[in-house]
């Protein structure tokens, strides 16, 4: 198998983590294939670049748990060490944001308490106690002299999470942390990969990323009689058993291997041999970015300046920019670290999601059909199927009725293209930034590309406000059209805003011409004013305001808590007034919600 352009090195070693067995329709096949081959590197080589703050949400927590489980420290001692060192124990690692430190202390207490409860329950069931294992488990094959059909001579399967084993080795446990609530299930292929390593792997010394593993296969010795896997929610301390919840449901070596071969192996083979490219979030960490011809280069997209200190590659979206403009700390904690205090969305944001989902489902139908002749959903049906309250369900139904008069698909020719939630990706090389945009709808009409954003609101558009400033995603759409990221001629393109309101005749459709120089200049001014401070920031200081009421990280942000306490919303946390002007509003809430990856 040949290396793709922009990549050098050998591909005889394939290293697979359970995450690689997860289906991921948005991921780039080439990126995932390269990521499974640790001997491959970017060409030219990408230097290591530090970050001003720790960007792995679980990093400080795992170090804190090491101090408790391996070094015999109490939880309170480790909490004090977190406060005094600001995160990097023993002087190692990047500093940790103060709110991230608070989250770590919160998660540490809940994790230790949950483990204690589970161990007490296991003792009652007659199972031996399990103790933390210092070295991660790995399952490795013997290195062959000749490569197989995939060009590999050796396979190595790894685990992520916290590992435990009983003294005599009959029981092995894996605890998988989630940032919010515990997950109740994971894909079968992922659990199959986990079970195989748990049952047939062995503790393995850590080594540097590109160091070759020993040529010998893993010496498993005596496999365990029982493998158990738990998911723990760091926000609330909830625990969900995923494998081997009780002796009667035991996952032993034979069951683990069968599960691995039936579910994980096909998924791994598919990932290890996949071809083609799909620009998107994968570009941020991809080793092949310099040689990828499918990723559109857009130098000078908004005229940004390189930062004084070179940082590792990042992605930027309109939602990132809008959230950072509200509060840099919220951007770092919610968008970069994905912290989530489980406070949930307000009713206005939920209403917006319901409208979005209904429109997406209808616009994705093939053959293409407009909405004018469709009946708007009944409010009672919306309420029963979505969980909206009576007022929000009534508003959503009225907004969908308004959309019927503005639907762009009515009368659209059968040969036109219609793309729902289509990801548009561009790369700004001088900034080393991947730009991500997901318009609600992109379609063609007589050779013209049209980008439509649909927003719901209880308030009318303010005539004196610039649409590009009010909705930065429109400004980003203008710049991406102008740079040729979607369609080669911006003079034959439109950016549209469909502004839906409840009242009959109150909704509006606004069109923006990305071919006009003054529109492009305004869009550059808007995006530059939002992006440059974000890219240069190294402190992510809190900026309090009305948005604090909807911040998913407010629990651990001292200034945010103080502001919310001193400035209560007029009608409580779910007040409709907060749904359209601040916080996690319907206009500001990202499509798809907050990711909780691990």
C-alpha positions as a printed Julia matrix, in Angstrom:
598×3 Matrix{Float64}:
   0.0     0.0     0.0
   1.47    3.33   -1.09
   1.69    6.32    1.18
  -0.62    9.17    0.22
   0.97   12.5    -0.77
   2.26   14.46    2.19
   3.07   11.36    4.25
   6.38    9.51    4.72
   7.42    6.42    6.67
   6.56    2.74    6.85
   3.19    1.08    7.33
   4.17   -2.38    8.57
   2.66   -1.7    12.02
  -1.08   -1.25   12.47
  -2.14   -0.01   15.88
  -5.84    0.0    16.65
  -7.72    1.49   19.55
 -11.39    0.59   20.21
 -12.33    4.06   18.99
 -11.19    3.07   15.49
 -13.94    0.45   15.43
 -16.67    3.06   15.91
 -18.61    3.95   12.78
 -18.02    7.59   11.87
 -19.68    8.8     8.69
 -18.16   12.29    9.04
 -14.55   11.12    9.39
 -12.1    11.12    6.49
 -11.27    7.53    5.38
  -7.68    8.41    4.47
  -7.08   10.13    7.8
  -8.36    7.11    9.76
  -6.28    4.72    7.68
  -3.13    6.76    8.29
  -3.93    7.18   11.98
  -3.82    3.39   12.41
  -0.2     3.34   11.17
   1.96    5.07   13.79
   5.17    4.77   11.77
   3.8     7.21    9.2
   4.6    10.9     9.67
   3.76   14.14    7.95
   6.12   15.23    5.19
   7.46   17.82    5.78
   7.56   16.95    9.47
   5.23   18.9    11.73
   7.06   20.24   14.81
   5.64   19.8    18.29
   3.71   22.87   19.38
   2.69   23.47   22.96
  -0.67   24.79   24.09
  -1.25   27.53   26.69
  -3.68   25.26   28.58
  -4.3    21.53   28.81
  -6.68   20.59   25.99
  -7.45   16.98   26.93
 -10.43   17.11   29.26
  -9.61   13.88   31.09
  -5.85   14.53   31.34
  -5.74   16.16   34.8
  -8.34   13.7    36.11
  -6.27   10.68   35.09
  -3.17   12.16   36.71
  -5.16   12.87   39.87
  -6.49    9.29   39.9
  -2.94    7.99   39.54
  -2.05    9.88   42.71
  -4.96    8.29   44.56
  -4.85    4.76   43.14
  -1.1     4.25   42.72
   0.53    6.66   45.16
  -1.85    6.19   48.09
  -2.9     9.84   48.38
  -6.31   10.76   49.76
  -8.8    12.61   47.62
  -8.43   15.71   49.78
  -4.63   15.62   49.46
  -4.91   15.42   45.69
  -7.48   18.24   45.64
  -5.03   20.4    47.55
  -2.25   19.44   45.15
  -4.48   20.46   42.25
  -5.0    23.86   43.86
  -1.33   24.42   44.64
   0.13   23.21   41.32
  -2.66   24.52   39.06
  -2.76   21.14   37.38
   0.64   19.94   36.16
   1.57   17.51   38.96
   5.28   17.3    39.67
   5.89   20.15   37.26
   4.94   18.14   34.17
   2.31   19.0    31.59
   0.53   22.14   30.45
  -1.2    24.44   32.93
  -4.9    23.8    33.51
  -7.63   26.44   33.26
  -9.04   27.29   36.71
 -12.52   26.06   35.79
 -11.0    22.86   34.36
  -9.27   22.36   37.71
 -12.61   22.77   39.49
 -14.17   20.22   37.12
 -11.3    17.81   37.81
 -11.78   18.04   41.57
 -15.53   17.54   41.1
 -15.01   14.51   38.81
 -12.34   13.0    41.08
 -14.69   12.85   44.06
 -17.5    11.32   42.02
 -15.23    8.77   40.36
 -13.69    7.55   43.62
 -17.11    7.37   45.29
 -18.59    5.44   42.35
 -15.72    2.95   42.4
 -16.21    2.4    46.11
 -19.94    1.73   45.63
 -19.3    -0.72   42.82
 -16.61   -2.59   44.75
 -18.95   -2.95   47.72
 -21.64   -4.36   45.42
 -19.12   -6.74   43.83
 -18.06   -8.01   47.27
 -21.69   -8.75   48.11
 -21.9   -10.74   44.85
 -18.86  -12.78   45.87
 -16.37  -11.21   43.48
 -12.81  -10.38   44.57
 -11.75   -6.73   44.8
  -9.91   -5.22   41.85
  -6.91   -2.91   42.13
  -5.63   -0.26   39.74
  -3.12   -1.45   37.13
  -0.24    0.93   36.43
   0.56   -0.16   32.87
  -2.06   -0.17   30.11
  -3.16   -3.47   28.62
  -2.14   -4.24   25.06
  -2.77   -7.21   22.8
  -0.08   -7.66   20.15
   0.56  -10.22   17.41
   3.97  -11.63   16.48
   5.83   -9.65   13.85
   5.88  -11.48   10.52
   8.76  -11.53    8.04
   6.53  -10.7     5.08
   3.6    -8.27    4.96
   0.02   -9.37    4.55
  -2.52   -8.05    2.04
  -2.73   -4.75    3.94
   1.03   -4.29    4.01
   1.16   -5.05    7.73
   3.54   -7.36    9.54
   2.32   -6.71   13.06
  -0.9    -5.63   14.77
  -1.21   -3.96   18.13
  -4.51   -3.35   19.92
  -4.67   -0.83   22.75
  -7.15    0.37   25.38
  -8.15    3.71   26.78
  -9.59    4.21   30.25
  -8.83    3.12   33.81
  -7.82   -0.53   34.22
  -8.13   -2.77   37.28
  -7.49   -6.44   38.09
  -7.99   -8.75   41.05
  -4.9    -9.97   42.89
  -5.1   -13.47   41.41
  -6.0   -12.15   37.94
  -9.41  -13.82   37.63
 -11.3   -10.53   37.2
 -10.36   -7.57   35.04
 -12.25   -4.27   34.99
 -12.17   -1.31   32.64
 -13.76    2.02   33.56
 -14.53    4.39   30.68
 -15.18    7.99   31.75
 -17.75   10.16   29.97
 -17.81   13.91   30.44
 -21.53   14.14   31.19
 -23.72   11.19   32.15
 -22.59    7.61   31.83
 -23.26    6.11   28.41
 -25.7     3.24   28.52
 -24.29    1.57   25.41
 -21.45    1.71   22.93
 -21.14    0.25   19.43
 -20.78   -3.54   19.37
 -17.55   -3.35   17.37
 -16.0    -1.04   19.97
 -17.0    -3.34   22.85
 -15.65   -6.32   20.89
 -12.28   -4.61   20.6
 -12.32   -3.76   24.3
 -13.21   -7.3    25.33
 -10.39   -8.82   23.27
  -7.69   -6.67   24.81
  -9.13   -7.08   28.29
  -9.26  -10.87   28.01
  -6.12  -11.6    26.01
  -3.86   -8.58   26.52
  -1.2    -7.9    29.09
   0.13   -4.83   30.93
   2.66   -3.18   28.63
   5.26   -0.5    29.4
   4.49    2.83   27.79
   6.75    3.94   24.95
   7.11    6.93   22.69
   4.65    7.27   19.84
   6.91    6.09   16.99
   8.97    3.5    18.89
   8.48    0.01   17.46
   6.9    -2.6    19.75
   8.67   -5.86   20.62
   8.61   -8.4    17.81
   7.08  -11.08   20.03
   3.37  -11.56   20.58
   1.88  -10.47   23.87
   2.44  -12.97   26.67
  -1.06  -13.13   28.08
  -0.34  -15.89   30.58
  -3.48  -17.03   32.32
  -6.52  -15.13   30.94
  -9.11  -13.82   33.37
 -12.33  -15.69   34.02
 -14.4   -12.51   33.97
 -14.05   -9.22   32.1
 -16.18   -6.24   33.14
 -16.54   -2.83   31.53
 -18.23    0.17   33.16
 -19.02    3.64   31.88
 -18.96    6.44   34.45
 -20.4     9.92   34.06
 -17.99   12.46   35.52
 -20.65   15.13   35.84
 -23.04   13.17   38.03
 -21.17   10.04   39.15
 -23.6     7.71   37.33
 -22.3     4.25   36.4
 -23.55    1.95   33.65
 -22.25   -1.62   33.17
 -21.44   -2.35   29.53
 -19.9    -5.84   29.78
 -19.89   -8.48   32.5
 -22.32   -6.67   34.79
 -22.73   -9.78   36.99
 -21.23  -13.27   37.14
 -24.25  -14.66   35.29
 -23.45  -12.3    32.4
 -19.73  -12.94   32.47
 -17.55  -12.08   29.5
 -14.8   -14.7    29.47
 -11.89  -15.27   27.04
 -13.91  -17.39   24.6
 -16.84  -14.96   24.49
 -14.43  -12.05   24.13
 -12.64  -13.59   21.15
 -15.92  -14.49   19.44
 -17.21  -10.96   19.94
 -13.94   -9.54   18.62
 -13.89  -11.67   15.47
 -17.58  -11.18   14.7
 -17.88   -7.43   15.27
 -14.54   -5.68   15.76
 -12.41   -7.36   13.08
 -14.66   -6.33   10.14
 -14.77   -2.76   11.44
 -10.97   -2.6    11.85
 -10.35   -4.06    8.39
 -12.71   -1.53    6.85
 -10.92    1.36    8.57
  -7.42    0.04    7.8
  -8.12   -0.29    4.07
 -10.48    2.64    3.44
  -9.68    5.05    0.62
 -10.93    8.43   -0.45
 -11.04   11.75    1.36
 -13.74   13.63    3.23
 -12.53   17.09    4.34
 -13.87   18.13    7.71
 -12.91   17.9    11.36
 -10.43   15.1    10.52
  -8.23   17.67    8.76
  -7.22   19.19   12.09
  -5.15   16.16   13.11
  -4.39   14.69    9.69
  -0.78   13.92    8.78
  -1.58   14.12    5.05
  -2.97   17.66    4.96
  -0.07   19.11    2.95
  -0.65   16.64    0.12
  -4.45   16.56    0.13
  -5.85   18.04   -3.08
  -9.49   17.72   -2.0
  -9.12   20.22    0.85
  -9.74   23.66   -0.58
  -6.97   26.19    0.21
  -8.28   29.68    0.93
  -5.28   31.91    1.77
  -6.21   35.3     3.15
  -9.81   34.19    3.7
 -10.44   37.03    6.15
  -7.01   38.67    6.11
  -5.93   37.22    9.46
  -2.45   37.64   10.9
  -0.32   34.69   12.08
  -0.24   34.57   15.87
   2.89   35.77   17.71
   3.38   32.27   19.16
   2.84   29.43   16.71
   0.14   27.06   17.92
  -0.87   23.64   16.73
  -3.5    23.41   14.02
  -7.03   24.3    15.06
 -10.5    24.43   13.58
 -12.74   27.48   13.57
 -16.48   27.63   12.95
 -19.03   30.4    13.18
 -20.27   28.89   16.43
 -16.72   28.98   17.84
 -16.44   32.65   16.96
 -19.83   33.57   18.39
 -19.24   31.64   21.62
 -15.76   33.14   22.06
 -17.17   36.64   21.54
 -19.56   35.98   24.42
 -16.96   34.49   26.75
 -13.45   33.14   26.02
 -13.65   30.79   29.01
 -16.91   29.32   27.73
 -15.29   28.68   24.34
 -12.34   26.87   25.93
 -14.38   24.85   28.4
 -17.37   23.94   26.25
 -15.98   23.82   22.72
 -12.41   22.67   23.31
 -12.83   20.51   26.43
 -16.52   19.59   25.97
 -17.37   20.02   29.66
 -21.06   19.61   30.39
 -22.85   20.22   33.7
 -26.04   18.54   32.43
 -28.06   21.73   32.84
 -29.67   21.15   29.45
 -31.06   23.57   26.91
 -33.69   26.19   27.42
 -37.05   25.76   25.72
 -36.22   28.22   22.95
 -33.15   26.24   21.94
 -35.11   22.98   22.03
 -37.83   24.55   19.9
 -35.19   25.57   17.35
 -33.82   22.05   17.2
 -37.28   20.6    16.62
 -37.88   22.98   13.72
 -34.44   22.17   12.28
 -35.0    18.43   12.51
 -38.44   18.62   10.89
 -37.09   20.68    7.99
 -34.02   18.48    7.51
 -36.16   15.34    7.3
 -38.43   16.86    4.64
 -35.64   18.45    2.61
 -33.69   15.16    2.53
 -36.54   13.28    0.87
 -35.89   12.05   -2.66
 -37.19   12.89   -5.15
 -36.99   16.47   -3.99
 -40.29   17.88   -2.85
 -41.11   21.36   -1.61
 -43.0    22.13    1.58
 -45.76   24.38    0.23
 -48.25   21.56   -0.15
 -47.32   19.91    3.13
 -49.46   20.37    6.19
 -47.65   21.87    9.17
 -47.41   19.45   12.09
 -50.04   19.58   14.79
 -48.78   21.26   18.01
 -50.11   18.39   20.13
 -48.2    15.88   18.0
 -45.02   17.94   18.3
 -45.49   18.15   22.04
 -45.97   14.4    22.46
 -43.13   13.37   20.14
 -40.5    15.95   21.1
 -41.17   16.81   24.75
 -41.65   20.52   24.08
 -43.96   22.36   26.42
 -47.32   23.57   25.11
 -46.17   27.1    24.24
 -42.97   25.99   22.48
 -44.83   23.29   20.52
 -47.37   25.87   19.34
 -44.57   28.25   18.31
 -42.68   25.5    16.44
 -45.8    24.45   14.52
 -46.51   28.07   13.55
 -42.92   28.59   12.39
 -43.09   25.45   10.24
 -46.32   26.73    8.73
 -44.52   29.98    7.9
 -41.69   28.04    6.23
 -44.08   26.63    3.63
 -44.19   30.03    1.91
 -40.4    30.38    1.98
 -39.29   26.84    1.11
 -36.71   27.04   -1.69
 -37.45   23.54   -3.0
 -40.9    24.34   -4.38
 -40.69   24.21   -8.16
 -37.02   23.27   -8.13
 -35.97   21.31  -11.2
 -35.3    17.59  -10.92
 -31.7    18.07  -12.09
 -30.82   20.57   -9.35
 -28.63   19.61   -6.38
 -29.97   19.75   -2.82
 -27.55   19.22    0.08
 -28.86   19.16    3.66
 -26.41   19.89    6.47
 -23.54   19.75    3.98
 -20.14   20.38    5.55
 -18.05   23.0     3.78
 -14.36   22.84    4.73
 -11.52   25.18    3.85
  -7.9    25.57    4.95
  -6.17   28.88    5.65
  -2.51   27.87    5.27
  -0.83   31.0     6.66
  -2.84   30.59    9.89
  -2.81   26.76    9.88
  -6.54   26.89   10.56
  -9.26   24.58    9.25
 -12.53   26.44    8.68
 -15.71   24.41    9.18
 -19.2    25.46    8.15
 -22.44   23.46    7.99
 -25.19   25.46    6.28
 -28.71   24.24    6.88
 -29.28   23.86    3.16
 -27.19   24.29    0.01
 -28.88   23.96   -3.34
 -28.52   24.95   -6.97
 -30.96   26.93   -9.1
 -30.25   27.47  -12.79
 -26.5    27.32  -12.32
 -26.5    29.42   -9.16
 -25.35   28.0    -5.8
 -27.47   29.15   -2.87
 -26.52   28.83    0.8
 -29.48   29.04    3.19
 -29.43   29.44    6.96
 -32.73   29.04    8.82
 -33.16   30.69   12.21
 -36.09   30.71   14.62
 -36.85   33.66   16.89
 -39.58   35.27   18.92
 -38.17   38.69   18.01
 -38.17   40.51   14.67
 -34.95   41.33   12.88
 -33.58   44.67   14.04
 -33.41   46.86   10.96
 -30.37   48.82   12.07
 -28.23   45.75   12.79
 -26.0    44.23   10.13
 -27.12   40.72    9.21
 -23.49   39.64    8.82
 -22.64   40.85   12.3
 -25.78   39.41   13.88
 -25.25   36.03   12.21
 -21.51   35.43   11.59
 -22.31   32.2     9.75
 -23.68   34.39    6.96
 -20.4    36.33    6.84
 -18.46   33.08    6.75
 -20.67   31.85    3.92
 -19.94   35.03    1.94
 -16.18   34.57    2.38
 -16.25   30.88    1.5
 -18.26   31.61   -1.66
 -15.87   34.45   -2.56
 -12.87   32.13   -2.09
 -14.39   29.43   -4.3
 -14.89   26.87   -1.55
 -18.35   26.13   -2.95
 -18.91   27.06   -6.55
 -16.31   28.81   -8.69
 -18.14   32.06   -9.42
 -19.38   34.07   -6.41
 -21.29   36.34   -8.82
 -23.63   33.42   -9.46
 -24.27   32.69   -5.78
 -26.52   33.83   -2.95
 -26.39   33.56    0.82
 -29.88   33.52    2.32
 -31.31   33.96    5.79
 -34.73   32.46    6.45
 -35.89   34.12    9.66
 -38.9    32.23   11.04
 -41.31   33.69   13.56
 -44.58   32.49   15.02
 -46.88   35.23   13.76
 -48.47   34.89   10.35
 -46.58   36.96    7.78
 -43.85   37.97   10.24
 -41.14   35.67    8.84
 -38.62   37.05    6.38
 -36.22   35.9     3.69
 -33.08   38.02    3.31
 -30.61   37.59    0.44
 -26.94   38.58    0.48
 -24.84   38.84   -2.67
 -21.28   37.47   -2.12
 -20.23   38.92   -5.47
 -20.43   42.52   -4.25
 -17.11   43.96   -3.06
 -18.67   45.94   -0.21
 -20.38   42.79    1.11
 -17.1    40.86    1.02
 -15.3    43.69    2.82
 -17.93   43.75    5.55
 -17.75   39.96    5.93
 -13.97   40.12    6.28
 -14.27   42.84    8.89
 -16.79   40.78   10.88
 -14.87   37.5    10.79
 -11.48   39.11   11.38
 -12.83   40.94   14.41
 -14.07   37.66   15.87
 -11.3    35.29   14.78
  -8.12   37.25   15.51
  -8.72   37.57   19.28
  -9.67   33.88   19.47
  -6.54   32.69   17.67
  -4.24   34.89   19.76
  -5.8    34.2    23.18
  -3.7    32.29   25.72
  -5.68   32.89   28.92
  -9.4    32.37   28.11
 -10.54   34.68   30.88
 -14.25   34.59   31.81
 -16.39   37.4    30.45
 -19.61   37.38   32.44
 -22.99   38.36   31.08
 -26.48   37.12   30.37
 -25.0    34.14   28.52
 -23.75   32.75   31.86
 -27.28   31.45   32.53
 -27.0    29.02   29.6
 -23.31   28.08   29.92
 -22.74   24.33   30.23
 -19.57   24.93   32.27
 -20.97   27.49   34.73
 -20.94   24.94   37.58
 -17.13   25.13   37.66
 -16.69   28.81   36.75
 -16.62   31.0    39.84
 -17.29   34.33   38.06
 -20.1    32.72   36.05
 -21.79   31.34   39.15
 -21.51   34.7    40.91
 -23.0    36.55   37.95
 -25.94   34.14   37.61
 -26.64   34.43   41.34
 -26.5    38.22   41.28
 -28.51   38.58   38.06
 -31.36   36.04   38.12
 -33.49   35.79   35.0
 -36.89   37.51   35.37
 -38.91   34.31   35.03
 -36.39   31.72   36.16
 -33.82   29.61   34.28
 -36.27   28.56   31.55
 -37.54   32.03   30.78
 -38.46   32.46   27.15
 -36.74   35.83   27.1
 -33.4    34.06   27.31
 -34.21   31.81   24.42
 -33.75   34.38   21.69
 -31.26   36.96   22.87
 -28.57   35.35   25.02
 -27.16   32.17   26.44
 -27.75   28.93   24.56
 -30.33   30.53   22.29
 -32.06   28.96   19.35
 -29.93   31.11   17.05
 -26.69   30.29   18.82
 -27.03   26.64   19.67
 -24.73   24.49   17.45
 -26.38   21.82   15.35
 -25.81   18.4    16.87
 -25.24   19.62   20.42
 -22.12   19.49   22.54
 -19.81   16.6    21.75
 -18.68   14.34   24.55
 -15.88   12.4    23.02
 -13.43   10.16   24.84
